[in-house]
XYZ file of C-alpha atoms in Angstrom:
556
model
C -14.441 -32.300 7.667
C -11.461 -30.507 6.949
C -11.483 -28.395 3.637
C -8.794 -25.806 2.077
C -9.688 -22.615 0.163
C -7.028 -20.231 -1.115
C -6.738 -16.354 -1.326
C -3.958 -14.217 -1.577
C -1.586 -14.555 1.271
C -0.387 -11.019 2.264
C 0.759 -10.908 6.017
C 3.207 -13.423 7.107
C 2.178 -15.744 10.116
C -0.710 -18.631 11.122
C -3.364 -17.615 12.751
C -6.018 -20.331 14.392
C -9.238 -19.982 15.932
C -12.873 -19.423 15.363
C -14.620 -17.134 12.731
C -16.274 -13.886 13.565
C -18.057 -11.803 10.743
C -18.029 -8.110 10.167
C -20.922 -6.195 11.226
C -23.890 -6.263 8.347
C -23.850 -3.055 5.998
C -25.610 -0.105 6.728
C -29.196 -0.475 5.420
C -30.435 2.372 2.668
C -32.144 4.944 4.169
C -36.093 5.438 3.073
C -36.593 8.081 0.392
C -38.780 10.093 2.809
C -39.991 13.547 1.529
C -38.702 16.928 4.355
C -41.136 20.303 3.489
C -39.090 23.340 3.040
C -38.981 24.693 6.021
C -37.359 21.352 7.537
C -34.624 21.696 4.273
C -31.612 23.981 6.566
C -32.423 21.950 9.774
C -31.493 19.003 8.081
C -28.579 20.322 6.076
C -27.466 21.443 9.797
C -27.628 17.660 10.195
C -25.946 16.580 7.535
C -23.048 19.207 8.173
C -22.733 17.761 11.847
C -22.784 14.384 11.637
C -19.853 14.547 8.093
C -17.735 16.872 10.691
C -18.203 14.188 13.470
C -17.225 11.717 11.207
C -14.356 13.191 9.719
C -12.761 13.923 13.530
C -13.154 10.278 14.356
C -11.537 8.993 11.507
C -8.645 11.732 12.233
C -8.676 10.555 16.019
C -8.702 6.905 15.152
C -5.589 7.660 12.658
C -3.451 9.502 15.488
C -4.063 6.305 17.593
C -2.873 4.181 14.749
C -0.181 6.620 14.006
C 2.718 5.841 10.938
C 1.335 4.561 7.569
C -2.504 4.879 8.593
C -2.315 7.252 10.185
C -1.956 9.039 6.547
C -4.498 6.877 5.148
C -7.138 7.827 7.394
C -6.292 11.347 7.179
C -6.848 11.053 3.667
C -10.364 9.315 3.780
C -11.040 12.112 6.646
C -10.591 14.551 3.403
C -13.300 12.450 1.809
C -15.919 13.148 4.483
C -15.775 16.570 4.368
C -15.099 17.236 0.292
C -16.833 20.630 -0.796
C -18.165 19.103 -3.775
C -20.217 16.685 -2.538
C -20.969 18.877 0.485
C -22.474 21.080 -2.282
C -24.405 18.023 -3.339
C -25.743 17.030 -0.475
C -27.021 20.346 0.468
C -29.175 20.335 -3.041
C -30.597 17.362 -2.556
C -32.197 18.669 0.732
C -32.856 21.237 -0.360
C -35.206 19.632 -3.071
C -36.661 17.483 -0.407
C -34.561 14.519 0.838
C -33.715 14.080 4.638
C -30.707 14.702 5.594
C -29.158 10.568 5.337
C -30.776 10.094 1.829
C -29.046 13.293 1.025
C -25.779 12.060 2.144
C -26.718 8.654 0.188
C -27.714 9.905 -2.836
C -25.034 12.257 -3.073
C -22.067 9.554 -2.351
C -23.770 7.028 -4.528
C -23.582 9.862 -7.581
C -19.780 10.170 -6.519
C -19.280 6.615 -6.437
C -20.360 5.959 -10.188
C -18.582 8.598 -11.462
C -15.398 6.953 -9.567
C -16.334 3.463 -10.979
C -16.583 4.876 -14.245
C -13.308 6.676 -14.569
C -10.486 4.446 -14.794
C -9.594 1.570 -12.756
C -7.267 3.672 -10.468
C -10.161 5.403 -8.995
C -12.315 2.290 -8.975
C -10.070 1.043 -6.254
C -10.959 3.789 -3.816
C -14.728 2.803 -3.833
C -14.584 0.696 -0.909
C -12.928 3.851 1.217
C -16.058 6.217 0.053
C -18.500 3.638 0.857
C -16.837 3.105 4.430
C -17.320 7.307 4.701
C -20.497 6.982 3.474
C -21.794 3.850 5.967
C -20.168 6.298 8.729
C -22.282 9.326 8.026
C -25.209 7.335 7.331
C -25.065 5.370 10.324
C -24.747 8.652 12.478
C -27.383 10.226 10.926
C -30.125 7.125 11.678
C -28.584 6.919 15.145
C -27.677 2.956 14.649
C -24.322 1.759 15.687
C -21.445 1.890 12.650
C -20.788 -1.922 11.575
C -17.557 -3.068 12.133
C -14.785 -4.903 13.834
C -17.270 -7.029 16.331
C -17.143 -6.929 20.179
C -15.538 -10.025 21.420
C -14.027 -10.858 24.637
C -12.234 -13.968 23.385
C -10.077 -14.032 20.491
C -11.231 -14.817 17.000
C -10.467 -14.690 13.215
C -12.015 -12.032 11.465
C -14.382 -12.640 8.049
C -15.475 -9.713 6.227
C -16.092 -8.794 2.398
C -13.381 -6.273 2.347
C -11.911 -3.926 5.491
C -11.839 -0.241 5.030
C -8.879 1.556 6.365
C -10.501 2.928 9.829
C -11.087 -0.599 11.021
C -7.864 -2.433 9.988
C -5.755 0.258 11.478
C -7.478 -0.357 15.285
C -7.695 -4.181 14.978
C -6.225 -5.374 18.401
C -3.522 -8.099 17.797
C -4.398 -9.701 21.140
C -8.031 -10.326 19.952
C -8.120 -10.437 15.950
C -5.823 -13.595 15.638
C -5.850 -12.695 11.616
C -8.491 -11.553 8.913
C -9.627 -12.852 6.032
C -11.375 -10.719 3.200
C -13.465 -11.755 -0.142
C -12.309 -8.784 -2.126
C -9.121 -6.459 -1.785
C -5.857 -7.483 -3.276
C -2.022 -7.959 -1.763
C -1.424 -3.966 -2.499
C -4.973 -2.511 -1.147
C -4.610 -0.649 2.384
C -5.975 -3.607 4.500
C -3.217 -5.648 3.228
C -0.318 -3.140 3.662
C -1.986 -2.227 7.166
C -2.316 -6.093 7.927
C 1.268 -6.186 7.407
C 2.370 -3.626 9.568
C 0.273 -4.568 12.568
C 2.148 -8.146 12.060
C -1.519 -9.477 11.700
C -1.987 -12.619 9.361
C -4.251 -11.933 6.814
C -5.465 -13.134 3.352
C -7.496 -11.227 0.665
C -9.442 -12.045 -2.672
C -10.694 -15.452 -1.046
C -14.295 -15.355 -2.421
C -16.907 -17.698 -0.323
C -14.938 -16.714 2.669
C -17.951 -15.272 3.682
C -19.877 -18.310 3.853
C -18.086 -19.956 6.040
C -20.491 -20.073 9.563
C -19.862 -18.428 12.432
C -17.977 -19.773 14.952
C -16.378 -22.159 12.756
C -12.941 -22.772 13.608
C -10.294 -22.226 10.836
C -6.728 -22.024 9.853
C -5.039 -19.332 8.623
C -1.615 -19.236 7.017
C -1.246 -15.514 5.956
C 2.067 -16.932 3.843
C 0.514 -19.234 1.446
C -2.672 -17.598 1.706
C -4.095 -20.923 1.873
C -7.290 -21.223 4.350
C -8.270 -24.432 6.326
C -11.828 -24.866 7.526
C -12.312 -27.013 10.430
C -8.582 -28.469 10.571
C -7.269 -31.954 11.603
C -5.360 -32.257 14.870
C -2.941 -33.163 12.162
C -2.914 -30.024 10.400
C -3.075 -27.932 13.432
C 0.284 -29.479 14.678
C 1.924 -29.159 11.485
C 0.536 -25.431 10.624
C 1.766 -25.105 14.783
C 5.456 -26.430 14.370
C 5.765 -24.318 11.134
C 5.002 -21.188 12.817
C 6.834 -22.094 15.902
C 10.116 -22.665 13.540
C 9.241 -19.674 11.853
C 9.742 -18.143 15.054
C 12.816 -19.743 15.877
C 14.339 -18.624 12.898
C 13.472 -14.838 13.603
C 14.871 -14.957 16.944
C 18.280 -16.402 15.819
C 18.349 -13.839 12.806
C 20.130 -10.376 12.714
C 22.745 -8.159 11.159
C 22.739 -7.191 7.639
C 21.018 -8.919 5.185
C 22.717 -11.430 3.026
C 22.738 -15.324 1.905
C 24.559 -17.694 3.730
C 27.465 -17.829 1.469
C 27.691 -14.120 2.284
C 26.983 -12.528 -0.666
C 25.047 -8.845 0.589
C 21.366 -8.126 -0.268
C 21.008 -4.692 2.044
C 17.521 -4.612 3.418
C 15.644 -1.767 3.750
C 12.387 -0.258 4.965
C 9.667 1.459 3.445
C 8.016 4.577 5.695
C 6.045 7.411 4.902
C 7.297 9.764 7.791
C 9.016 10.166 10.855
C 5.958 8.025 12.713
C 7.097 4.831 11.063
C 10.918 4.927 11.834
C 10.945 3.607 15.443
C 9.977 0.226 13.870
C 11.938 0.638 11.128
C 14.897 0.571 13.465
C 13.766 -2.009 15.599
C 13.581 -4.312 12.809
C 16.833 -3.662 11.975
C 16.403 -1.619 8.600
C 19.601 -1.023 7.120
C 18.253 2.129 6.160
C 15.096 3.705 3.911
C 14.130 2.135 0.238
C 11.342 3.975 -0.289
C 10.423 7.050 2.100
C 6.624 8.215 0.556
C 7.047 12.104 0.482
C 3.448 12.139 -0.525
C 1.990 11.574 2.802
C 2.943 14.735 4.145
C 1.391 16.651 1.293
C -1.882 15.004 1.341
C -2.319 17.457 4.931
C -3.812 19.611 2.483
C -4.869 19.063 -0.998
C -4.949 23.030 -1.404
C -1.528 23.363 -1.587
C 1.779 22.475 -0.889
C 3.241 22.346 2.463
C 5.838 24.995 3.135
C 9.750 24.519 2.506
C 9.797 24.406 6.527
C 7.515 22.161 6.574
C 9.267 19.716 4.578
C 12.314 20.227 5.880
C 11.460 19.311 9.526
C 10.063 16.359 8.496
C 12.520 14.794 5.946
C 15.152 15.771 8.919
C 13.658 13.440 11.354
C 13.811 10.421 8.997
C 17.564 10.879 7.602
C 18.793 11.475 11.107
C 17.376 8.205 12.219
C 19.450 6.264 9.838
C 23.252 7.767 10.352
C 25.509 6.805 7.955
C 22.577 4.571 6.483
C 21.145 4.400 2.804
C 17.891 6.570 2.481
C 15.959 6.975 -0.930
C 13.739 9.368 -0.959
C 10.667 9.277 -3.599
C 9.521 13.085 -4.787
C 6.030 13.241 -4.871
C 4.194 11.216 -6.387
C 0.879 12.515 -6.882
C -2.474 11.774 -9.528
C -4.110 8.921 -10.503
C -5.716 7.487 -6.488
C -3.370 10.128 -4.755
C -5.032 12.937 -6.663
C -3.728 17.168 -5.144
C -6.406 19.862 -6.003
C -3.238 22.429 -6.214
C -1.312 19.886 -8.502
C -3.489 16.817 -10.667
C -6.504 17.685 -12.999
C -9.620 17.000 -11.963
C -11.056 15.561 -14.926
C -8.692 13.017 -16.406
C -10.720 10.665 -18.107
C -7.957 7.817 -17.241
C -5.712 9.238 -14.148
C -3.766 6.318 -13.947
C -2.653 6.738 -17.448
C -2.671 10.626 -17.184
C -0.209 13.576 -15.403
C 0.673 11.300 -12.325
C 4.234 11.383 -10.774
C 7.271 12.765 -12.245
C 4.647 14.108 -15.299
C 3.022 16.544 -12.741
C 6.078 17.903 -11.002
C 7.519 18.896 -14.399
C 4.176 20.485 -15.468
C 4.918 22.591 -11.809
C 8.592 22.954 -11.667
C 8.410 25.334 -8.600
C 6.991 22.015 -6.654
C 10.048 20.002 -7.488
C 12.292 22.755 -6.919
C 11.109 23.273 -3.494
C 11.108 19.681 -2.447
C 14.432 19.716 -3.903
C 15.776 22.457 -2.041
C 14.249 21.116 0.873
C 15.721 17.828 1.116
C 18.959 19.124 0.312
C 18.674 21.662 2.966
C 17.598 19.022 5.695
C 20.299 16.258 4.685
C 23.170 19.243 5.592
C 25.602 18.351 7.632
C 24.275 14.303 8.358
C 26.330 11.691 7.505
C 23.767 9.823 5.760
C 23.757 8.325 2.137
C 20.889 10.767 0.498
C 19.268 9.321 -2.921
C 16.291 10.691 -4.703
C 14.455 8.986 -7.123
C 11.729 10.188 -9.577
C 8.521 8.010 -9.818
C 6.924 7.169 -13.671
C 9.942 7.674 -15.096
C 9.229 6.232 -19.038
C 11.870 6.949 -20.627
C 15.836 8.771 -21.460
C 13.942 12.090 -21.593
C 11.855 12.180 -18.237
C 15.563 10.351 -16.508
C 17.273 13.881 -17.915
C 14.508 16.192 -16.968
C 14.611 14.972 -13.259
C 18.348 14.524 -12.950
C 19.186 18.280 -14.138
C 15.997 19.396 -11.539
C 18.240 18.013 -9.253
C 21.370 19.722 -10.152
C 19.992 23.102 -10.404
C 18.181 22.835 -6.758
C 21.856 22.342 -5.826
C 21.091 18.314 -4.213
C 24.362 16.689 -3.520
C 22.671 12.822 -3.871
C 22.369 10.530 -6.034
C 19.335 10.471 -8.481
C 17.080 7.674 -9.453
C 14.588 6.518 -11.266
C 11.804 3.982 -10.211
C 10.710 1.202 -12.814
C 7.039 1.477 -12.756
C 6.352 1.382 -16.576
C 7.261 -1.628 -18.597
C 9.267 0.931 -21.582
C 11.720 1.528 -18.556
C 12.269 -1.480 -18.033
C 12.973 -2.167 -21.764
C 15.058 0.842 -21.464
C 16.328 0.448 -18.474
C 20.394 0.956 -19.726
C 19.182 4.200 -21.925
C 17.577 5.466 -18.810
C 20.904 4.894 -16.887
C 22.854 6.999 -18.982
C 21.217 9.889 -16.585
C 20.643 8.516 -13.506
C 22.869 6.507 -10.873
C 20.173 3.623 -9.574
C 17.392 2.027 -10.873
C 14.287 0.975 -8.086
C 11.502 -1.568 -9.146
C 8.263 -0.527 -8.008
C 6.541 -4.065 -8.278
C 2.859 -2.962 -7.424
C 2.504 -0.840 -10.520
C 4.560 -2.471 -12.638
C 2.580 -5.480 -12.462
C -0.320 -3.049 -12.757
C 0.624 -1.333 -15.967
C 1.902 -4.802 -17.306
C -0.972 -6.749 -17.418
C -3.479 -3.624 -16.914
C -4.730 -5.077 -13.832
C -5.970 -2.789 -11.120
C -3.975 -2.878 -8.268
C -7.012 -2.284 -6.096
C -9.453 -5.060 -8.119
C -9.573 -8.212 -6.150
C -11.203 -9.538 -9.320
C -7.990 -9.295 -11.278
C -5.419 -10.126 -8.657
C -3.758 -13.433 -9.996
C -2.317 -10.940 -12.226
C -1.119 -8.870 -9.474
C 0.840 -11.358 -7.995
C 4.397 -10.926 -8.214
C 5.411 -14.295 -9.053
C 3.439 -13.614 -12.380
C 7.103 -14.929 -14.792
C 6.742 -12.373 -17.271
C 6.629 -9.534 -14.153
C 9.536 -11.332 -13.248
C 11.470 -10.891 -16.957
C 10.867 -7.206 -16.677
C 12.906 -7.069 -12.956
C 15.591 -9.261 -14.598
C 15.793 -7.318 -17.781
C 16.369 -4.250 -15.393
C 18.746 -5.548 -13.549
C 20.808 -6.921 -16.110
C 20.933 -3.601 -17.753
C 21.914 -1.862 -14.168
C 24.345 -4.386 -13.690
C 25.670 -4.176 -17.477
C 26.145 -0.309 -16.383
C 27.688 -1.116 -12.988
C 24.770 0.672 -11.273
C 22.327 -0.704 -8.176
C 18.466 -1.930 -9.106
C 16.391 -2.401 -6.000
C 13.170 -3.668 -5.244
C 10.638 -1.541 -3.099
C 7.729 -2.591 -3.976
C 5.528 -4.884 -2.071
C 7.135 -8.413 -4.161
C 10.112 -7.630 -1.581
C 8.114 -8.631 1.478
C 7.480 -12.580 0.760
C 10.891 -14.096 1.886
C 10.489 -17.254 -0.820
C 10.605 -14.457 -3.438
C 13.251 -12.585 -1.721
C 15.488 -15.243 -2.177
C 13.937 -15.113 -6.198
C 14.466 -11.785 -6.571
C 18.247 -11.719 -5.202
C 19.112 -14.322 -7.990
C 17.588 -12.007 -10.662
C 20.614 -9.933 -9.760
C 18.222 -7.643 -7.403
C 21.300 -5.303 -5.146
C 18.708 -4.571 -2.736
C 15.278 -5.528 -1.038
C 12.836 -2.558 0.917
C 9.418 -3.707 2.323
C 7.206 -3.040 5.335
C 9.606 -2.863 9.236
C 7.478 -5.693 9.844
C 8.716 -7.704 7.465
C 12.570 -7.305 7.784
C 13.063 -10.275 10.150
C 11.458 -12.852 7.842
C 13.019 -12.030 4.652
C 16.524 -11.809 6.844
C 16.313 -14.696 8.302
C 15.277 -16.709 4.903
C 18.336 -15.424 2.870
C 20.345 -16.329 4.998
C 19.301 -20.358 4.771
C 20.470 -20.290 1.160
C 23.593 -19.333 -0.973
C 23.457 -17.071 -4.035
C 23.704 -20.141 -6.604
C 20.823 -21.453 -4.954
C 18.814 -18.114 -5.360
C 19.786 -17.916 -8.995
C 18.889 -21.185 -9.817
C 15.523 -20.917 -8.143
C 15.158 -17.173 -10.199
C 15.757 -19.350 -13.392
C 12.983 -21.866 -12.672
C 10.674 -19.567 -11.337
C 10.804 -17.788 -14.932
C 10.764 -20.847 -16.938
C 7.270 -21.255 -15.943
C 3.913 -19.790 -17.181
C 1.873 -18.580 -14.267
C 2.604 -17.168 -10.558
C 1.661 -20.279 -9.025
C 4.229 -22.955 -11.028
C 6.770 -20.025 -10.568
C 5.883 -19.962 -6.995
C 5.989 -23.904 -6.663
C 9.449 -24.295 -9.012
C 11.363 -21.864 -7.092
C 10.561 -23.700 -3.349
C 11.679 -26.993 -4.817
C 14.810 -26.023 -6.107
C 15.219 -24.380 -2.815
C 14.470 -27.448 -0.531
C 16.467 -29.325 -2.525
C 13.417 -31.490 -4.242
């Protein structure tokens, strides 16, 4: 009998077939007592199997390459932290074996994670994932994960850490489903740019039997078990109009009465531009600087460094729009060299902008850098500051920029609801405004973006997340200055279309993307847009908003 759940749609597409479940977890190890003399063989354990781990997760990102490639780098960084090295190493050397070392020692981390501000809550799921790895090696059973399948299948699990998601096979993992996660966690942004339909935060999912064969529209994030021939057809002919549509699409982004919404991609490095390009960006929205200093937590990379690699990306994009985002480190992006290490609250601490001015010579390098690698290109170089709050952080960044000598223009991103209050004070020192949606929403309704528990307030349609973009906006167009979007809200093409008649000048989301929210503009004209903006807001929760906005579109 057919039955629908929903979840949190986050990768565009339908995806049909039957269910396959993640491997079970990693069972915890007995608390068996080593003598002393066994304590530095099995810290010699220990130290293997974390460096073994650590290179496969590296390996496994270099296959992936672009955006997770960076993430698994970064949980690589987790494996082989001195601290809990150090920790380890103790608890051997009091008398645990080398796994319930390892176990102990990560499950200490973990709590002090869960307990220190929501921000680090959400990387939990990546230290347990490092944790099942080193564990798994160390009792000599095989790591869960993706399962072996020769036919192809939809994947269950309770949540997907990184190292999986980025090496799911598109031929054989039709789509995924998770229990927990939300439409900003890494699964979802890696979902997206594999072009795999997904949903997240659909709790029960993981009930559903195996071999059951279900429905998937990564969209809606609406889930059918056992569908109708009925449903299969219709869920069939959407997709296969969906397709249509994309094939017929190209060009610039813009409605059908011609009005231009400029559609741009977000990378973090040179490894994500090819499909950048293919998709037809019209440029960069939001190119993530901080990927390339997460290499090494210790310290900055060199001016060379940056150089080289800011290079690559402008001179893919001639004459193109590319907004570059200075560092933004702290709160679950946290630098040894740069962020304290013991914030009680790091996502309401020194993150972004606030850390670069407490270490000017970091701005002033990246500065210097990107103004050195945009000479002589003829692209369009901006340069925005993240957790910008108000006039005085706008002024602080804009005159960094001056005095490294960067001919750009500057921005500031609207990640904190008192910019966008502010948003025309703020744009008496900067030349563009950009809407960072995912932490907006975060900081708005203090809702973890990482907390599948909390993620109906993470959604984007949410009306009053939607009166903060329109308030900034209407200030940037009051001052005759751009606001874009870059934030993950630009991806759904139905809110595209929202966002455009909120007075939105431009849209940057995920390559994979592009083609969807191109081709969906361009079915309706701006008045349409607006008048589906104005309905959406007149509501009171994401959903009406969601449900308002498609009938004005379709005419209803």
């Amino acid at each position: 009998m057919e039955t629908t759940l929903r979840g949190v749609g986050v990768s565009h597409g339908v995806a049909i077939g039957e269910v396959r479940h993640m491997g079970t977890a990693v069972l915890e190890p007995p608390a068996k007592q080593i003598t002393a003399d066994e304590a530095e063989r099995e810290q010699g354990r220990a130290r293997q199997a974390v460096e073994a781990v650590s290179a496969d997760l590296i390996a496994r990102g270099q296959l992936a390459g672009g955006e997770a490639q960076h993430v698994l780098e970064a949980q690589a960084m987790i494996a082989t932290d001195p601290e809990l090295m150090a920790d380890v190493d103790r608890r051997i050397a009091v008398g645990s074996t080398a796994e319930r070392g390892v176990y102990d020692a990560f499950a200490s981390y973990r709590d002090l994670l869960a307990g220190a501000g929501e921000y680090m809550a959400g990387r939990v799921a990546d230290l347990d994932d490092v944790r099942n790895r080193i564990v798994a090696r160390l009792l000599g059973v095989p790591m869960p994960g993706v399962p072996d399948s020769d036919e192809p299948y939809v994947l269950i699990a309770r949540d997907l850490a990184p190292a999986d998601t980025a090496l799911l096979d598109p031929a054989l993992v039709l789509g995924f489903v998770t229990e927990e996660g939300g439409p900003t966690s890494h699964s979802a942004i890696l979902a997206r740019a594999l072009g795999v339909p997904a949903i997240v935060a659909l709790p029960g999912a993981g009930e559903i039997a195996e071999g059951t064969v279900i429905a998937v529209d990564g969209s809606t994030g609406d889930l059918f078990v056992e569908p109708s021939e009925e449903k299969r057809a219709e869920l069939e002919a959407a997709a296969a109009e969906r397709k249509a549509a994309l094939a017929a699409s190209s060009g610039p982004g813009a409605t059908s009465d011609g009005h231009k919404v400029p559609l741009l991609a977000n990378v973090g490095g040179p490894a994500d531009v090819p499909a950048a390009v293919e998709a037809g960006a019209e440029g960069v929205g939001l190119f993530r600087t901080e990927f390339l200093f997460l290499d090494d937590s210790k310290k900055a990379p060199s001016e060379e460094k940056q150089i080289e690699s800011y290079r690559k990306v402008l001179e893919a994009f001639p004459e193109g729009r590319v907004v570059v985002r200075v560092l933004d480190a702290g709160a679950d992006k946290p630098l040894d060299f740069l962020t304290p290490g013991d914030e009680p609250n790091p996502a309401l601490g020194v993150r972004g902008l606030r850390s670069l001015l407490d270490h000017p010579d970091v701005l002033r390098t990246q500065l210097t850098a990107l103004a050195k690698a945009a000479e002589g290109l003829p692209v369009y170089l901006e340069v925005m500051a993240p957790m910008v709050a108000d006039r005085t952080d706008a002024k602080a960044f804009a005159d960094a920029c001056r005095a490294a000598g960067l001919r750009a223009k500057f921005g500031a991103m609207v990640e904190i609801p008192s910019a966008a209050l502010r948003a025309r004070s703020i744009l008496q020192e900067v030349e563009f405004l950009s809407l960072g949606t995912n932490d907006l929403a975060q900081y708005a309704f203090a809702a973890d973006r990482q907390v599948g528990a909390v993620s109906r307030l993470q959604d984007p349609w949410q009306p009053a997340l939607l009166d903060l973009i329109a308030m900034s906006a209407e200030a940037a167009k009051a001052e005759g200055k751009s606001c874009g979007v870059c934030g993950e809200a630009a991806s759904d093409p139905l809110l595209a279309c929202v966002l455009t008649g909120l007075g939105v000048t431009s849209l940057s989301m995920g390559a994979a993307s592009i083609p969807y929210v191109r081709a969906t503009l361009a079915k309706y004209t701006l008045a349409q847009c607006e008048r589906a903006a104005a309905a959406a807001r007149a509501c009171d929760s994401a959903e009406e908003a969601r449900v308002a906005a498609q009938a004005v579109l379709s005419g209803e």
